[in-house]
Short mmCIF file of C-alpha atoms in Angstrom, two decimals:
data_model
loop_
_atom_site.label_atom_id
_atom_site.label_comp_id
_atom_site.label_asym_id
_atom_site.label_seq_id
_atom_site.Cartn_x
_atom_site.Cartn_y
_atom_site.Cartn_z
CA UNK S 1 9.97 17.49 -6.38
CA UNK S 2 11.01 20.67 -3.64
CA UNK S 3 12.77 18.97 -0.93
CA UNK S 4 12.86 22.55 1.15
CA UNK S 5 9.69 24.36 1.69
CA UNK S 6 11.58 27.76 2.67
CA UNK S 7 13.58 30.43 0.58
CA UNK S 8 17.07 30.95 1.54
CA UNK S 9 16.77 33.22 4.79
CA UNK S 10 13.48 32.31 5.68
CA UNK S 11 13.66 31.04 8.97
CA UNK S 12 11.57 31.02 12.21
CA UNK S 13 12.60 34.31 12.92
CA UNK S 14 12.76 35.92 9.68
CA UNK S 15 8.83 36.63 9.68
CA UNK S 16 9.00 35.49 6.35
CA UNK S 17 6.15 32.50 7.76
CA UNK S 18 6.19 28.70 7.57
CA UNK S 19 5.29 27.41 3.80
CA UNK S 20 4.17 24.12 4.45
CA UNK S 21 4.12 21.15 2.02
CA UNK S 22 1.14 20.51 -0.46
CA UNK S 23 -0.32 17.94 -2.47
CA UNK S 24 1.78 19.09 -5.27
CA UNK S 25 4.58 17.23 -4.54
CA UNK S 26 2.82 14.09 -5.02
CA UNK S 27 2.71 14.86 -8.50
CA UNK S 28 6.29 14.97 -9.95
CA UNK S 29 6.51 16.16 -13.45
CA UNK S 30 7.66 13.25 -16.06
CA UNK S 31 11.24 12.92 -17.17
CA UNK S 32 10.54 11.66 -20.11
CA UNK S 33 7.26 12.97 -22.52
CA UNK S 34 5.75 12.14 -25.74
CA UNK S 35 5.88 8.17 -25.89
CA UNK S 36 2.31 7.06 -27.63
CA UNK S 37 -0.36 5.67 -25.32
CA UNK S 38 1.53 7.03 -21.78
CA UNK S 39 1.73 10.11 -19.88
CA UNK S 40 5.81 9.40 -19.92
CA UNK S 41 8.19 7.98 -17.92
CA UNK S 42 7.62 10.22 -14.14
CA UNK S 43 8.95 9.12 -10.51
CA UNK S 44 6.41 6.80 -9.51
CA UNK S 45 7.10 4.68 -12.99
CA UNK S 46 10.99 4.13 -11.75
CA UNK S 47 10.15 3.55 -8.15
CA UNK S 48 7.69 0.53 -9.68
CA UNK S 49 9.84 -0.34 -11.74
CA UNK S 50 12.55 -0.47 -8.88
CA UNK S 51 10.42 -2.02 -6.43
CA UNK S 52 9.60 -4.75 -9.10
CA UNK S 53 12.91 -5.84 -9.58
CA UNK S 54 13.91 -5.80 -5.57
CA UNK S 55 10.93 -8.14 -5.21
CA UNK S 56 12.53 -10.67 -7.90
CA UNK S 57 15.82 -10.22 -6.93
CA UNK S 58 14.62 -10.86 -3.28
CA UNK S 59 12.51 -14.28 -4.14
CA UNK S 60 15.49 -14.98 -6.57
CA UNK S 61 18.10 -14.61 -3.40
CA UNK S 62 15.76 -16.60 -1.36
CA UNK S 63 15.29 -19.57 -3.57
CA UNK S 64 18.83 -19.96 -4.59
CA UNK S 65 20.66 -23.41 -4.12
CA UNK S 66 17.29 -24.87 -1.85
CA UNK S 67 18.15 -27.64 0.25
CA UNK S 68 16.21 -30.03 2.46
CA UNK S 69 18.28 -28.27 5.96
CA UNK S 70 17.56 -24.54 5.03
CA UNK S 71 20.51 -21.85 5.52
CA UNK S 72 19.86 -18.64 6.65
CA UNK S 73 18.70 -17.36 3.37
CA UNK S 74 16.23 -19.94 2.60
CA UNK S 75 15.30 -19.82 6.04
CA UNK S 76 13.93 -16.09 6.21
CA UNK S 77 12.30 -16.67 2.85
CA UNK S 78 9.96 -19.86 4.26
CA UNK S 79 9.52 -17.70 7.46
CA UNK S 80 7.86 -15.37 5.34
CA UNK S 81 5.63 -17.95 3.15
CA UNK S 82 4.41 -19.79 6.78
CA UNK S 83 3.70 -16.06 7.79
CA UNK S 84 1.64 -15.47 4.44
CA UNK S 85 -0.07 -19.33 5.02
CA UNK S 86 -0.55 -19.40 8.96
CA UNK S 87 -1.39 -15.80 8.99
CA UNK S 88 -3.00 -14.88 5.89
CA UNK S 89 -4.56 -17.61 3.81
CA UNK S 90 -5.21 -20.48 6.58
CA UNK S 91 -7.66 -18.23 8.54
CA UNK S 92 -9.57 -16.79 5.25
CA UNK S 93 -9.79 -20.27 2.83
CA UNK S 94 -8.22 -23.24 4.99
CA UNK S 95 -6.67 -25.39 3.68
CA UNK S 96 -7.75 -24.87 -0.27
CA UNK S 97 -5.88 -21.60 0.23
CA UNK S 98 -2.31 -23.15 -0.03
CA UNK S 99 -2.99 -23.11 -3.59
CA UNK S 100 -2.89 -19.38 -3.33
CA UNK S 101 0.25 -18.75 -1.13
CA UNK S 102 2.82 -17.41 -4.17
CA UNK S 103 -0.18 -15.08 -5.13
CA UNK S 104 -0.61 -13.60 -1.96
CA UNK S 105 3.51 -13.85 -0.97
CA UNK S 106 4.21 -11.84 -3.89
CA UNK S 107 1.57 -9.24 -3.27
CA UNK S 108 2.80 -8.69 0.30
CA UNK S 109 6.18 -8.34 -0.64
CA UNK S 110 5.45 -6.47 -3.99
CA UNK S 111 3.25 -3.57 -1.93
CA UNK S 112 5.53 -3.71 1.62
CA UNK S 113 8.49 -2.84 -1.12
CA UNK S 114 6.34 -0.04 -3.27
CA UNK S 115 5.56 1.61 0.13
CA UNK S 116 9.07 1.14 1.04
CA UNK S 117 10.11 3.85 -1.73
CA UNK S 118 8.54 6.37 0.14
CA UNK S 119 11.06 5.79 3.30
CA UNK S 120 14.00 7.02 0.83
CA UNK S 121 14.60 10.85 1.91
CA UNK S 122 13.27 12.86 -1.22
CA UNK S 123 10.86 10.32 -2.66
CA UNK S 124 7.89 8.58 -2.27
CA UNK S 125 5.83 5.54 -1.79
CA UNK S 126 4.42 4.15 -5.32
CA UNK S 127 0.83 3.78 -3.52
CA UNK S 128 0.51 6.84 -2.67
CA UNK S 129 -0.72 7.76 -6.41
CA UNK S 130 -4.23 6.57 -6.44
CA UNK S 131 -3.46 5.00 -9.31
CA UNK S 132 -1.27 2.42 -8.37
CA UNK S 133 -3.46 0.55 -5.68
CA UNK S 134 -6.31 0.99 -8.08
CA UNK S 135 -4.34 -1.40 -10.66
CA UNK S 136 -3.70 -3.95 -7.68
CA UNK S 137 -7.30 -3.71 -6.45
CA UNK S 138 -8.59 -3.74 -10.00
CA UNK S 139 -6.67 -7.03 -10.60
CA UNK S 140 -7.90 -8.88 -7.34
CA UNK S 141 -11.70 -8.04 -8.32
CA UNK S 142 -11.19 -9.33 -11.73
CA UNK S 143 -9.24 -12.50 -9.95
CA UNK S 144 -12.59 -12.86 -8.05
CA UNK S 145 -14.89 -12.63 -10.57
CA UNK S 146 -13.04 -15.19 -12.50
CA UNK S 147 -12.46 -17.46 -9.96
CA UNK S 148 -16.51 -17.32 -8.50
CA UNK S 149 -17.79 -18.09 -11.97
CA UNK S 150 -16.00 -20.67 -12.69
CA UNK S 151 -16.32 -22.75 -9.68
CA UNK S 152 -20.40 -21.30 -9.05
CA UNK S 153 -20.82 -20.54 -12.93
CA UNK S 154 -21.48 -17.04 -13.99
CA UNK S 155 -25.39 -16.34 -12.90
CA UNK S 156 -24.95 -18.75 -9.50
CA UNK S 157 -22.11 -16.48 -8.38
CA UNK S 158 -23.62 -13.15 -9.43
CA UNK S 159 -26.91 -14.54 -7.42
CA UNK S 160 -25.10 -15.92 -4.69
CA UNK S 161 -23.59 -12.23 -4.08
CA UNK S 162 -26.78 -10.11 -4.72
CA UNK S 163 -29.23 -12.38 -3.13
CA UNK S 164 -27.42 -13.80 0.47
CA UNK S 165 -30.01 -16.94 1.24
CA UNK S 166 -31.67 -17.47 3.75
CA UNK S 167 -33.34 -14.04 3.63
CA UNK S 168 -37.53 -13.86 3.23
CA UNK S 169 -38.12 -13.27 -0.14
CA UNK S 170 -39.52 -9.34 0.56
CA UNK S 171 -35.98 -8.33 2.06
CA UNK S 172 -34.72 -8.81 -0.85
CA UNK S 173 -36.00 -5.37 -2.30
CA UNK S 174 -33.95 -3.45 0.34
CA UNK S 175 -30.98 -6.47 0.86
CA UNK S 176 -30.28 -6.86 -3.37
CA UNK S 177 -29.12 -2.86 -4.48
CA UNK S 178 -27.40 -2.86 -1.29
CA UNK S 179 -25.30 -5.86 -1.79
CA UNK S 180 -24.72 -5.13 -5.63
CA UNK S 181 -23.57 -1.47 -4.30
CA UNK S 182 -20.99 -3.28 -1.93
CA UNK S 183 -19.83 -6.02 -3.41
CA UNK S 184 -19.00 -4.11 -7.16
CA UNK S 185 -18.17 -0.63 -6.07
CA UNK S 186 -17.82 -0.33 -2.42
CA UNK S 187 -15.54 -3.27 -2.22
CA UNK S 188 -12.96 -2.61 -4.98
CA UNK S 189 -12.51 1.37 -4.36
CA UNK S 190 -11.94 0.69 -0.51
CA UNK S 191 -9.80 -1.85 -1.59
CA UNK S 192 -7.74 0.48 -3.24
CA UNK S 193 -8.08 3.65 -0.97
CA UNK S 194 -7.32 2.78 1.90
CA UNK S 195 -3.81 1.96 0.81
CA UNK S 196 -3.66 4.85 -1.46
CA UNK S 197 -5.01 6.96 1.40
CA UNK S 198 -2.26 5.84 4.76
CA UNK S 199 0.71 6.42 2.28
CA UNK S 200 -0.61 9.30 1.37
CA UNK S 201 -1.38 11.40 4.28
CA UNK S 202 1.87 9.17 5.76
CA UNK S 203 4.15 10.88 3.52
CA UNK S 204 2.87 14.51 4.15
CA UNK S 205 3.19 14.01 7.84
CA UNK S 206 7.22 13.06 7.27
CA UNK S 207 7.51 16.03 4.42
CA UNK S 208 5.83 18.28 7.63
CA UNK S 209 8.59 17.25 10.16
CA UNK S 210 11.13 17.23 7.60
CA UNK S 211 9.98 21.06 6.45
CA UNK S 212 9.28 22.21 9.41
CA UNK S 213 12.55 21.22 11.03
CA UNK S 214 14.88 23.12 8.11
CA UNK S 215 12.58 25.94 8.99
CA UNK S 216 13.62 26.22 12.38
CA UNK S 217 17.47 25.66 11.74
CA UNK S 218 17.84 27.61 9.39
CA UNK S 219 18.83 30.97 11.15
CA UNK S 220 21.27 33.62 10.20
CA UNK S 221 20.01 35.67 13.19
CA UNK S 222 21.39 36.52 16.97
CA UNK S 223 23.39 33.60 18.29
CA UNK S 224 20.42 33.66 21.03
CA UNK S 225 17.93 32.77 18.73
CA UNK S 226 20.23 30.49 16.37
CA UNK S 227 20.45 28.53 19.78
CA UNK S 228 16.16 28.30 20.25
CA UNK S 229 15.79 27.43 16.74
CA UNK S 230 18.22 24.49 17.70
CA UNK S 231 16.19 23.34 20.39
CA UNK S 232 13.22 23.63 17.95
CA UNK S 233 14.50 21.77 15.04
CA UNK S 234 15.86 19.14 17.15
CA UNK S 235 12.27 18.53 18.64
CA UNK S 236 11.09 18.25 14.96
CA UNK S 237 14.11 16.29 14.21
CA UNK S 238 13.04 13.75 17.33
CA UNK S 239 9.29 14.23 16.38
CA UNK S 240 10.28 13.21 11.87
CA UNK S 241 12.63 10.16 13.63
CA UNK S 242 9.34 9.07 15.94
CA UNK S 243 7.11 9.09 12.61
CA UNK S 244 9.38 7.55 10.46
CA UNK S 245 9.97 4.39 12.52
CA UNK S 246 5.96 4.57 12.97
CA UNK S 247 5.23 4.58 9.16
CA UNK S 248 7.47 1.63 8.85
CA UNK S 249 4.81 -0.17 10.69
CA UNK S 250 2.06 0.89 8.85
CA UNK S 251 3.61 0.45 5.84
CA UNK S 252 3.87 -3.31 6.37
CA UNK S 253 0.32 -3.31 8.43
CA UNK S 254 -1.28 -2.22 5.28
CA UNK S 255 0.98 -4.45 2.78
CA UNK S 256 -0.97 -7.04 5.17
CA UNK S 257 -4.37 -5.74 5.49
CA UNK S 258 -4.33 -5.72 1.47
CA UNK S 259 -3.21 -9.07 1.08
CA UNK S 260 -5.92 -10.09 3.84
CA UNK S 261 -8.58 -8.65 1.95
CA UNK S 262 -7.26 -10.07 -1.01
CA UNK S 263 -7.24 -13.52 0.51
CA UNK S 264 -11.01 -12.94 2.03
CA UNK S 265 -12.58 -11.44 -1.51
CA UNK S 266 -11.16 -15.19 -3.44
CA UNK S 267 -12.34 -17.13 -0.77
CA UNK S 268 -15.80 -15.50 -1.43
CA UNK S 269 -15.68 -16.25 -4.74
CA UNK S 270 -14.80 -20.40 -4.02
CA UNK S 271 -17.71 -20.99 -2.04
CA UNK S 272 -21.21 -19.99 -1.94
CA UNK S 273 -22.22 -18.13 1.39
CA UNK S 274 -24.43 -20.85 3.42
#
């Protein structure tokens, strides 16, 4: 991946003009081809594989010599598991959600640390190739059809989502393609977009302030304008610090949202809509 958008020279005064980032450098060329049944071993692949292990080396750090008076350590890690329960599963499935607090612990902290990747100068977050929150997505619809037929059985929880009681029996005409539409395509594709799609356009945003800013500083030109393009750079320095502190937000607001969704779509699937 280009880290610098502009040939040497090319500056704000060079008239050489400002070649912004594309979508091209969210697709790294693999390091490593021709191993059967892959597209080889590429950026994205390591950064997963990374965040993978910080996640079990966190939980591993956390759950190391427990005790009944918590240290520090242990402390921060059952902060984080009464966030996930009072926060997360409580308010979706009550109290038959506790069951379900590693699940949704270890998805929060597995996606906040994939999106985390893309805070390293140079790289990227793991979601924002599509196909990375399709796989997560992908495995909480199959958790939810697994889990809704076997506590509704397979036909009462396929009715139960395509015909919502209560309805007169005409509705059903207009209500029925509708609800199959939402509830096994809509569902699992803006599952997975809308994290693929904030990491995505977050990342391009930094690479623009980070691009933009060499632009302007670099300057071989009149010590007049080498002091302007200071001032400019530094505003795009000021604007890539505002956005990166900002992204570190959303990255954990959408860690949660998934998990939240992922916690509503399995409580769903325990219960039959009344």
């Amino acid at each position: 991946m280009r880290i610098l958008a502009a040939e040497p020279g090319c500056h704000l005064f060079s008239g050489c003009g400002f070649e912004a980032p594309t979508i091209g450098m969210f697709f790294p060329e693999p390091w490593i081809t021709g191993i059967p049944g892959t597209t080889g071993i590429d950026l994205y692949l390591v950064l997963l594989l990374i965040a993978l292990g910080a996640v079990l080396l966190l939980w591993s750090w956390f759950s190391k010599k427990l005790s009944l008076v918590p240290g520090r350590r242990q402390g921060i890690g059952e902060m984080l598991v009464l966030f996930i329960r009072d926060q997360i599963t409580r308010p979706t499935m009550g109290a038959k959600g506790d069951g379900f607090i590693p699940l949704m612990t270890a998805i929060f902290t597995f996606i906040l640390l994939m999106n985390f990747t893309g805070l390293i100068p140079g790289l990227l977050p793991v979601n924002s190739d599509l196909s990375f929150p399709a796989m997560l997505a992908g495995f909480i619809f199959i958790l939810t059809l697994i889990i809704g037929m076997k506590k509704q059985g397979g036909w009462g929880y396929i009715r139960n989502q395509i015909f919502p009681p209560g309805m007169p029996k005409p509705i059903y005409v207009l209500v029925t393609p509708i609800e199959i539409l939402s509830v096994f395509v809509i569902r699992p594709v803006t599952h997975a977009l809308r994290l693929f799609a904030t990491m995505f356009a977050g990342s391009l945003l930094l690479a623009v302030f980070a691009y933009g800013g060499w632009y302007m500083l670099n300057v071989t030109a009149e010590p007049a304008l080498a002091a302007l393009s200071v001032v400019y750079s530094g505003a795009a320095l000021l604007g890539y610090i505002a956005f990166f502190v900002f992204e570190i937000l959303i990255m954990a607001v959408q860690a949660f949202i998934f998990t939240l969704l992922a916690s509503l779509y399995i409580n769903q699937s325990l219960e039959a809509a009344h």
